[in-house]
């Protein structure tokens, strides 16, 4: 196989990134390449998703799904490569260009070596970065039309060295929630605080209080995170604003912890508002569930990694980042794995660029998954 061909395609994708549900050029290129390989191709699944099906040399009822995310992030590319983003404010800073390329390369290799029984469904999913493209594809009938028996996905992982793979049974990525809280009903002259309700003081107290919830309301053995990421309020140095707001995220691995923290955020806000004589508007969005792997597929994923020449081990602990492949794992058994791509900048860093040396490892892992799931003995 000509790996340089796929490196060039990866560079092209990196140079022309597109954000979630805007991946028109990316989807068209994927569809063109899959069609040239002789796959059955459907576009427009979940808006801009692409699905390709490869039938094995031997008839069989089983279908295995292999997924790659195709969207980029709304941020500037500060890399120095010749293929840096040509679109201002859009960058492949999470490696989805690499994920897409590895799956396309695997499609070519499997099309050339279709010595398996059944079908492989190549799922190119849009809008992973916070817009739930996986759910959009599922709601659009992905698994009704393509009844996969199991699904698999790779995410490059800069914390791991090249040639390493990690995964684990159960949760591997956290559920992700967002809260937006606005405190209103106050405001007045900064020199007369006794005549008004102090929205900023109440908001400051709320920020401090929220940061104690994980350590004081959850079992100490429960892993979770609450981070306030935005604070807004005020336009003048001598005026207490009429309202102030905060935004933040909560990450959990169990439904129990998720329920407790949402309830406590609401209670804490209500209590502080009552003490200050303010009113609160709370928006709470549970946007991604936890990404939970199934036991059989994790065992198979680790075996496939070993057969692909990777150093494969079970991950010691999950990550508090989130992933919308979780929606697919709610529908089907499967495994999500981390594939070493270090050394590199961290994910979402403005200078991040996918390590092209990862491509053969991902290609061969996908191939070995198919062989273990569908290989003709």
CSV table of C-alpha atoms in Angstrom, one decimal:
chain,number,residue,atom,x,y,z
A,1,UNK,CA,0.0,0.0,0.0
A,2,UNK,CA,1.2,3.5,-0.8
A,3,UNK,CA,1.1,5.2,2.6
A,4,UNK,CA,2.4,8.5,1.1
A,5,UNK,CA,-0.9,8.8,-0.9
A,6,UNK,CA,-2.8,8.8,2.4
A,7,UNK,CA,-0.4,11.2,4.0
A,8,UNK,CA,-1.1,13.6,1.1
A,9,UNK,CA,-4.8,13.2,1.6
A,10,UNK,CA,-4.4,13.9,5.4
A,11,UNK,CA,-2.5,17.0,4.6
A,12,UNK,CA,-5.3,18.1,2.2
A,13,UNK,CA,-7.9,17.6,4.9
A,14,UNK,CA,-5.9,19.5,7.4
A,15,UNK,CA,-5.5,22.4,5.0
A,16,UNK,CA,-9.2,22.6,4.2
A,17,UNK,CA,-11.0,22.0,7.6
A,18,UNK,CA,-14.7,22.3,8.1
A,19,UNK,CA,-16.7,22.6,11.3
A,20,UNK,CA,-19.6,20.4,12.4
A,21,UNK,CA,-22.4,20.0,9.9
A,22,UNK,CA,-20.5,22.1,7.4
A,23,UNK,CA,-18.2,19.3,6.1
A,24,UNK,CA,-19.4,19.6,2.5
A,25,UNK,CA,-16.0,19.4,0.9
A,26,UNK,CA,-14.7,16.7,3.3
A,27,UNK,CA,-17.8,14.5,2.8
A,28,UNK,CA,-17.6,14.9,-1.0
A,29,UNK,CA,-14.0,13.8,-1.0
A,30,UNK,CA,-14.7,10.8,1.3
A,31,UNK,CA,-17.6,9.7,-0.9
A,32,UNK,CA,-15.5,10.0,-4.1
A,33,UNK,CA,-12.7,7.9,-2.6
A,34,UNK,CA,-15.1,5.2,-1.3
A,35,UNK,CA,-16.9,5.0,-4.6
A,36,UNK,CA,-13.6,4.6,-6.5
A,37,UNK,CA,-12.9,1.7,-4.2
A,38,UNK,CA,-16.1,0.0,-5.2
A,39,UNK,CA,-18.0,0.5,-2.0
A,40,UNK,CA,-21.7,1.1,-1.7
A,41,UNK,CA,-21.9,4.8,-0.6
A,42,UNK,CA,-24.6,6.9,1.0
A,43,UNK,CA,-24.2,10.6,1.7
A,44,UNK,CA,-26.2,13.0,3.8
A,45,UNK,CA,-26.6,10.7,6.7
A,46,UNK,CA,-27.2,12.8,9.8
A,47,UNK,CA,-26.8,15.9,7.6
A,48,UNK,CA,-23.2,15.6,6.3
A,49,UNK,CA,-22.3,12.0,7.3
A,50,UNK,CA,-21.0,9.5,4.8
A,51,UNK,CA,-21.5,5.7,5.0
A,52,UNK,CA,-19.7,3.1,2.9
A,53,UNK,CA,-20.3,-0.6,2.9
A,54,UNK,CA,-17.8,-3.2,1.8
A,55,UNK,CA,-19.1,-6.8,1.2
A,56,UNK,CA,-16.7,-9.6,2.0
A,57,UNK,CA,-15.8,-12.3,-0.5
A,58,UNK,CA,-18.0,-14.7,1.5
A,59,UNK,CA,-21.6,-14.1,2.3
A,60,UNK,CA,-22.5,-13.6,5.9
A,61,UNK,CA,-25.1,-11.8,8.0
A,62,UNK,CA,-22.7,-10.0,10.4
A,63,UNK,CA,-21.9,-6.4,9.9
A,64,UNK,CA,-19.1,-4.5,11.8
A,65,UNK,CA,-19.1,-0.7,12.0
A,66,UNK,CA,-15.8,1.3,11.9
A,67,UNK,CA,-16.2,5.0,12.7
A,68,UNK,CA,-14.2,8.1,12.1
A,69,UNK,CA,-15.1,11.7,13.0
A,70,UNK,CA,-14.6,14.3,10.2
A,71,UNK,CA,-15.2,17.8,11.7
A,72,UNK,CA,-12.7,20.4,12.8
A,73,UNK,CA,-12.6,22.9,15.6
A,74,UNK,CA,-13.6,26.6,15.5
A,75,UNK,CA,-10.1,28.0,16.3
A,76,UNK,CA,-7.1,29.3,14.5
A,77,UNK,CA,-4.3,27.1,13.3
A,78,UNK,CA,-0.9,28.3,14.5
A,79,UNK,CA,1.1,25.5,13.0
A,80,UNK,CA,4.1,26.0,10.8
A,81,UNK,CA,3.5,23.3,8.2
A,82,UNK,CA,2.9,23.9,4.5
A,83,UNK,CA,-0.5,22.3,5.0
A,84,UNK,CA,-1.7,24.5,7.8
A,85,UNK,CA,-5.3,25.5,7.7
A,86,UNK,CA,-6.3,27.9,4.9
A,87,UNK,CA,-9.6,28.7,6.6
A,88,UNK,CA,-9.3,31.4,9.2
A,89,UNK,CA,-10.8,30.4,12.5
A,90,UNK,CA,-11.1,26.7,11.7
A,91,UNK,CA,-8.4,24.0,12.5
A,92,UNK,CA,-8.1,20.2,12.7
A,93,UNK,CA,-6.6,20.6,16.2
A,94,UNK,CA,-8.0,17.3,17.4
A,95,UNK,CA,-6.7,14.9,14.7
A,96,UNK,CA,-10.0,14.1,13.0
A,97,UNK,CA,-8.2,14.6,9.7
A,98,UNK,CA,-6.0,11.7,10.8
A,99,UNK,CA,-8.9,9.6,12.0
A,100,UNK,CA,-10.6,10.0,8.6
A,101,UNK,CA,-7.5,9.2,6.7
A,102,UNK,CA,-6.8,6.0,8.7
A,103,UNK,CA,-10.3,4.7,8.1
A,104,UNK,CA,-10.1,5.6,4.4
A,105,UNK,CA,-6.8,3.7,4.1
A,106,UNK,CA,-8.3,0.8,5.9
A,107,UNK,CA,-11.2,0.8,3.4
A,108,UNK,CA,-8.7,0.6,0.5
A,109,UNK,CA,-6.7,-2.2,2.1
A,110,UNK,CA,-9.8,-4.2,3.0
A,111,UNK,CA,-11.2,-3.7,-0.5
A,112,UNK,CA,-8.0,-5.1,-1.9
A,113,UNK,CA,-8.1,-8.0,0.6
A,114,UNK,CA,-11.8,-8.8,1.2
A,115,UNK,CA,-11.1,-12.2,2.7
A,116,UNK,CA,-13.9,-12.0,5.2
A,117,UNK,CA,-17.5,-13.2,5.7
A,118,UNK,CA,-20.2,-10.5,6.0
A,119,UNK,CA,-19.9,-6.7,5.7
A,120,UNK,CA,-17.9,-3.8,7.0
A,121,UNK,CA,-19.7,-0.5,7.5
A,122,UNK,CA,-17.4,2.6,7.3
A,123,UNK,CA,-19.0,5.4,9.2
A,124,UNK,CA,-17.7,8.9,8.6
A,125,UNK,CA,-19.4,11.0,11.2
A,126,UNK,CA,-19.8,14.8,11.2
A,127,UNK,CA,-20.0,17.2,14.2
A,128,UNK,CA,-18.3,15.3,17.0
A,129,UNK,CA,-17.1,18.6,18.6
A,130,UNK,CA,-20.1,19.4,20.8
A,131,UNK,CA,-22.8,19.0,18.2
A,132,UNK,CA,-23.7,15.3,18.6
A,133,UNK,CA,-23.2,14.3,15.0
A,134,UNK,CA,-23.3,10.6,16.1
A,135,UNK,CA,-26.8,11.1,17.5
A,136,UNK,CA,-27.8,12.9,14.3
A,137,UNK,CA,-26.7,9.9,12.3
A,138,UNK,CA,-28.5,7.5,14.6
A,139,UNK,CA,-31.7,9.5,14.5
A,140,UNK,CA,-31.5,9.5,10.7
A,141,UNK,CA,-31.6,5.7,10.7
A,142,UNK,CA,-28.0,4.8,10.6
A,143,UNK,CA,-28.4,1.5,12.5
A,144,UNK,CA,-31.8,0.7,10.9
A,145,UNK,CA,-30.3,0.8,7.5
A,146,UNK,CA,-26.9,-0.6,8.6
A,147,UNK,CA,-27.6,-3.0,11.4
A,148,UNK,CA,-24.0,-3.3,12.8
A,149,UNK,CA,-23.4,-6.1,15.3
A,150,UNK,CA,-20.6,-4.1,16.9
A,151,UNK,CA,-18.9,-0.7,16.4
A,152,UNK,CA,-15.3,0.4,16.9
A,153,UNK,CA,-13.5,3.8,16.9
A,154,UNK,CA,-10.0,5.2,17.3
A,155,UNK,CA,-8.9,8.5,18.8
A,156,UNK,CA,-5.3,9.6,18.6
A,157,UNK,CA,-3.7,10.2,22.0
A,158,UNK,CA,-0.6,12.4,22.3
A,159,UNK,CA,-0.1,11.3,25.9
A,160,UNK,CA,0.8,7.8,24.6
A,161,UNK,CA,3.9,7.1,22.6
A,162,UNK,CA,3.7,6.0,18.9
A,163,UNK,CA,2.9,2.3,18.7
A,164,UNK,CA,0.9,2.2,22.0
A,165,UNK,CA,-2.8,1.5,22.3
A,166,UNK,CA,-5.0,1.7,25.4
A,167,UNK,CA,-8.6,0.9,26.1
A,168,UNK,CA,-10.7,-0.4,29.0
A,169,UNK,CA,-13.9,-2.2,29.8
A,170,UNK,CA,-16.7,0.2,31.0
A,171,UNK,CA,-16.4,4.0,30.9
A,172,UNK,CA,-13.4,5.3,29.0
A,173,UNK,CA,-14.6,8.9,28.5
A,174,UNK,CA,-16.9,11.0,30.7
A,175,UNK,CA,-20.4,12.2,30.3
A,176,UNK,CA,-20.4,16.0,29.6
A,177,UNK,CA,-22.9,18.5,30.9
A,178,UNK,CA,-23.0,22.3,30.5
A,179,UNK,CA,-24.6,24.8,32.9
A,180,UNK,CA,-25.4,28.5,32.3
A,181,UNK,CA,-26.6,30.4,35.3
A,182,UNK,CA,-27.7,34.0,35.3
A,183,UNK,CA,-28.3,35.9,38.6
A,184,UNK,CA,-30.6,38.9,38.3
A,185,UNK,CA,-32.8,41.3,40.2
A,186,UNK,CA,-30.1,43.5,41.8
A,187,UNK,CA,-27.9,46.4,40.8
A,188,UNK,CA,-27.2,49.9,41.9
A,189,UNK,CA,-24.5,52.4,42.8
A,190,UNK,CA,-21.2,50.9,43.9
A,191,UNK,CA,-21.0,53.4,46.7
A,192,UNK,CA,-24.4,52.4,48.1
A,193,UNK,CA,-24.3,48.6,48.2
A,194,UNK,CA,-26.8,48.6,51.1
A,195,UNK,CA,-29.5,49.9,48.8
A,196,UNK,CA,-29.2,47.0,46.3
A,197,UNK,CA,-28.7,43.3,45.9
A,198,UNK,CA,-25.1,42.6,44.9
A,199,UNK,CA,-25.2,40.3,41.9
A,200,UNK,CA,-21.4,40.1,41.6
A,201,UNK,CA,-20.8,39.2,45.2
A,202,UNK,CA,-23.5,36.5,45.0
A,203,UNK,CA,-22.0,35.2,41.7
A,204,UNK,CA,-18.6,35.0,43.3
A,205,UNK,CA,-19.9,33.1,46.3
A,206,UNK,CA,-21.7,30.7,43.9
A,207,UNK,CA,-18.5,30.0,42.0
A,208,UNK,CA,-16.7,29.1,45.2
A,209,UNK,CA,-19.6,27.0,46.4
A,210,UNK,CA,-19.9,25.1,43.2
A,211,UNK,CA,-16.3,24.1,43.4
A,212,UNK,CA,-16.9,22.2,46.6
A,213,UNK,CA,-19.7,20.0,45.3
A,214,UNK,CA,-17.6,17.2,43.9
A,215,UNK,CA,-15.6,16.8,47.1
A,216,UNK,CA,-18.5,17.2,49.5
A,217,UNK,CA,-21.5,15.7,47.7
A,218,UNK,CA,-20.1,12.7,46.0
A,219,UNK,CA,-18.6,9.5,47.4
A,220,UNK,CA,-14.8,10.1,47.6
A,221,UNK,CA,-14.3,7.0,45.4
A,222,UNK,CA,-16.4,8.6,42.6
A,223,UNK,CA,-14.5,10.4,39.9
A,224,UNK,CA,-16.0,13.6,38.7
A,225,UNK,CA,-15.2,17.2,37.8
A,226,UNK,CA,-16.9,20.6,37.9
A,227,UNK,CA,-15.2,23.6,36.3
A,228,UNK,CA,-16.5,27.1,36.0
A,229,UNK,CA,-15.2,28.4,32.7
A,230,UNK,CA,-16.9,31.8,32.2
A,231,UNK,CA,-17.9,34.8,34.4
A,232,UNK,CA,-19.7,37.8,33.0
A,233,UNK,CA,-21.1,40.9,34.6
A,234,UNK,CA,-20.7,44.7,34.9
A,235,UNK,CA,-20.0,47.6,32.5
A,236,UNK,CA,-18.7,50.3,34.9
A,237,UNK,CA,-16.3,50.6,37.8
A,238,UNK,CA,-18.9,52.4,39.9
A,239,UNK,CA,-22.0,50.3,39.3
A,240,UNK,CA,-23.2,47.0,40.7
A,241,UNK,CA,-24.7,45.3,37.6
A,242,UNK,CA,-28.3,44.2,37.5
A,243,UNK,CA,-27.3,40.7,36.5
A,244,UNK,CA,-24.2,38.5,36.2
A,245,UNK,CA,-23.7,35.0,34.8
A,246,UNK,CA,-21.5,32.0,34.9
A,247,UNK,CA,-20.9,29.0,32.6
A,248,UNK,CA,-19.2,25.8,33.3
A,249,UNK,CA,-19.0,22.0,32.7
A,250,UNK,CA,-19.5,18.9,34.7
A,251,UNK,CA,-17.9,15.5,33.9
A,252,UNK,CA,-19.1,12.3,35.4
A,253,UNK,CA,-19.0,8.5,34.7
A,254,UNK,CA,-22.2,7.3,36.4
A,255,UNK,CA,-25.8,8.4,36.1
A,256,UNK,CA,-26.0,8.6,39.9
A,257,UNK,CA,-23.2,11.2,40.1
A,258,UNK,CA,-24.7,13.1,37.2
A,259,UNK,CA,-28.0,13.3,38.9
A,260,UNK,CA,-26.5,14.4,42.2
A,261,UNK,CA,-24.4,17.2,40.7
A,262,UNK,CA,-27.2,18.6,38.6
A,263,UNK,CA,-29.5,18.7,41.7
A,264,UNK,CA,-26.8,20.3,43.8
A,265,UNK,CA,-26.0,23.0,41.3
A,266,UNK,CA,-29.7,23.9,41.2
A,267,UNK,CA,-30.0,23.8,45.0
A,268,UNK,CA,-26.8,25.8,45.6
A,269,UNK,CA,-27.9,28.5,43.2
A,270,UNK,CA,-31.4,28.8,44.7
A,271,UNK,CA,-30.0,29.0,48.3
A,272,UNK,CA,-27.5,31.8,47.4
A,273,UNK,CA,-30.1,33.7,45.4
A,274,UNK,CA,-32.5,33.5,48.4
A,275,UNK,CA,-29.8,34.8,50.7
A,276,UNK,CA,-29.1,37.8,48.5
A,277,UNK,CA,-32.6,38.5,47.4
A,278,UNK,CA,-31.9,37.6,43.7
A,279,UNK,CA,-33.5,35.5,41.1
A,280,UNK,CA,-31.8,32.8,39.0
A,281,UNK,CA,-32.2,31.5,35.5
A,282,UNK,CA,-30.5,28.0,35.1
A,283,UNK,CA,-30.0,26.2,31.8
A,284,UNK,CA,-28.5,22.7,32.3
A,285,UNK,CA,-27.7,20.6,29.2
A,286,UNK,CA,-26.6,17.0,29.4
A,287,UNK,CA,-25.1,16.9,25.9
A,288,UNK,CA,-23.0,13.8,25.9
A,289,UNK,CA,-23.3,10.5,27.9
A,290,UNK,CA,-20.3,8.6,29.1
A,291,UNK,CA,-18.5,6.5,26.6
A,292,UNK,CA,-18.8,2.9,27.8
A,293,UNK,CA,-17.0,0.0,26.2
A,294,UNK,CA,-18.3,-3.6,26.3
A,295,UNK,CA,-16.2,-6.4,27.6
A,296,UNK,CA,-16.1,-8.7,24.5
A,297,UNK,CA,-15.2,-5.9,22.2
A,298,UNK,CA,-12.4,-4.5,24.4
A,299,UNK,CA,-10.8,-8.0,24.6
A,300,UNK,CA,-11.0,-8.2,20.8
A,301,UNK,CA,-9.6,-4.6,20.4
A,302,UNK,CA,-6.6,-5.4,22.5
A,303,UNK,CA,-6.0,-8.7,20.6
A,304,UNK,CA,-6.3,-6.9,17.3
A,305,UNK,CA,-3.7,-4.3,18.5
A,306,UNK,CA,-1.3,-7.0,19.4
A,307,UNK,CA,-1.7,-8.6,16.0
A,308,UNK,CA,-1.1,-5.2,14.4
A,309,UNK,CA,2.2,-4.9,16.2
A,310,UNK,CA,1.1,-2.4,18.8
A,311,UNK,CA,1.9,-2.3,22.5
A,312,UNK,CA,-1.6,-3.0,23.9
A,313,UNK,CA,-2.7,-2.6,27.5
A,314,UNK,CA,-5.8,-1.9,29.4
A,315,UNK,CA,-6.0,1.7,30.4
A,316,UNK,CA,-5.6,2.3,34.1
A,317,UNK,CA,-8.3,5.0,34.3
A,318,UNK,CA,-10.8,6.8,32.0
A,319,UNK,CA,-10.4,10.3,30.8
A,320,UNK,CA,-12.6,13.2,31.8
A,321,UNK,CA,-12.9,14.4,28.2
A,322,UNK,CA,-16.1,13.5,26.4
A,323,UNK,CA,-16.9,11.9,23.0
A,324,UNK,CA,-20.2,11.5,21.1
A,325,UNK,CA,-19.2,7.9,20.0
A,326,UNK,CA,-21.0,7.3,23.3
A,327,UNK,CA,-24.3,7.5,21.5
A,328,UNK,CA,-23.3,4.7,19.2
A,329,UNK,CA,-22.2,2.6,22.2
A,330,UNK,CA,-25.6,3.1,23.8
A,331,UNK,CA,-27.0,1.4,20.7
A,332,UNK,CA,-24.4,-1.2,19.9
A,333,UNK,CA,-21.6,-3.1,21.7
A,334,UNK,CA,-18.2,-1.8,20.8
A,335,UNK,CA,-14.9,-0.4,21.8
A,336,UNK,CA,-13.3,3.1,21.7
A,337,UNK,CA,-9.5,3.0,21.8
A,338,UNK,CA,-6.7,5.5,22.3
A,339,UNK,CA,-3.9,5.2,19.8
A,340,UNK,CA,-0.5,6.7,20.7
A,341,UNK,CA,0.5,9.8,18.6
A,342,UNK,CA,3.2,11.3,20.8
A,343,UNK,CA,5.3,13.2,20.9
A,344,UNK,CA,3.1,16.1,19.8
A,345,UNK,CA,1.3,19.2,21.0
A,346,UNK,CA,-1.8,18.3,23.2
A,347,UNK,CA,-5.2,17.9,21.6
A,348,UNK,CA,-7.0,21.3,20.9
A,349,UNK,CA,-3.7,23.2,21.1
A,350,UNK,CA,-3.5,25.8,18.3
A,351,UNK,CA,-0.2,24.3,17.0
A,352,UNK,CA,-1.4,20.7,17.1
A,353,UNK,CA,-0.9,18.6,13.9
A,354,UNK,CA,-1.7,14.9,13.6
A,355,UNK,CA,1.4,12.7,13.5
A,356,UNK,CA,1.4,11.0,10.1
A,357,UNK,CA,3.4,8.1,11.4
A,358,UNK,CA,0.2,6.9,13.2
A,359,UNK,CA,-1.6,6.2,9.9
A,360,UNK,CA,-0.2,2.7,9.3
A,361,UNK,CA,-0.9,1.7,12.9
A,362,UNK,CA,-4.5,2.7,12.7
A,363,UNK,CA,-4.9,1.1,9.3
A,364,UNK,CA,-3.6,-2.2,10.5
A,365,UNK,CA,-5.7,-2.1,13.7
A,366,UNK,CA,-8.9,-1.6,11.7
A,367,UNK,CA,-7.9,-4.5,9.4
A,368,UNK,CA,-7.2,-6.8,12.4
A,369,UNK,CA,-10.6,-5.9,13.9
A,370,UNK,CA,-12.3,-7.0,10.8
A,371,UNK,CA,-10.3,-10.2,10.6
A,372,UNK,CA,-11.1,-11.1,14.2
A,373,UNK,CA,-14.8,-10.3,13.8
A,374,UNK,CA,-15.4,-11.5,10.2
A,375,UNK,CA,-12.3,-13.3,9.1
A,376,UNK,CA,-12.9,-16.5,7.0
A,377,UNK,CA,-11.2,-19.4,8.8
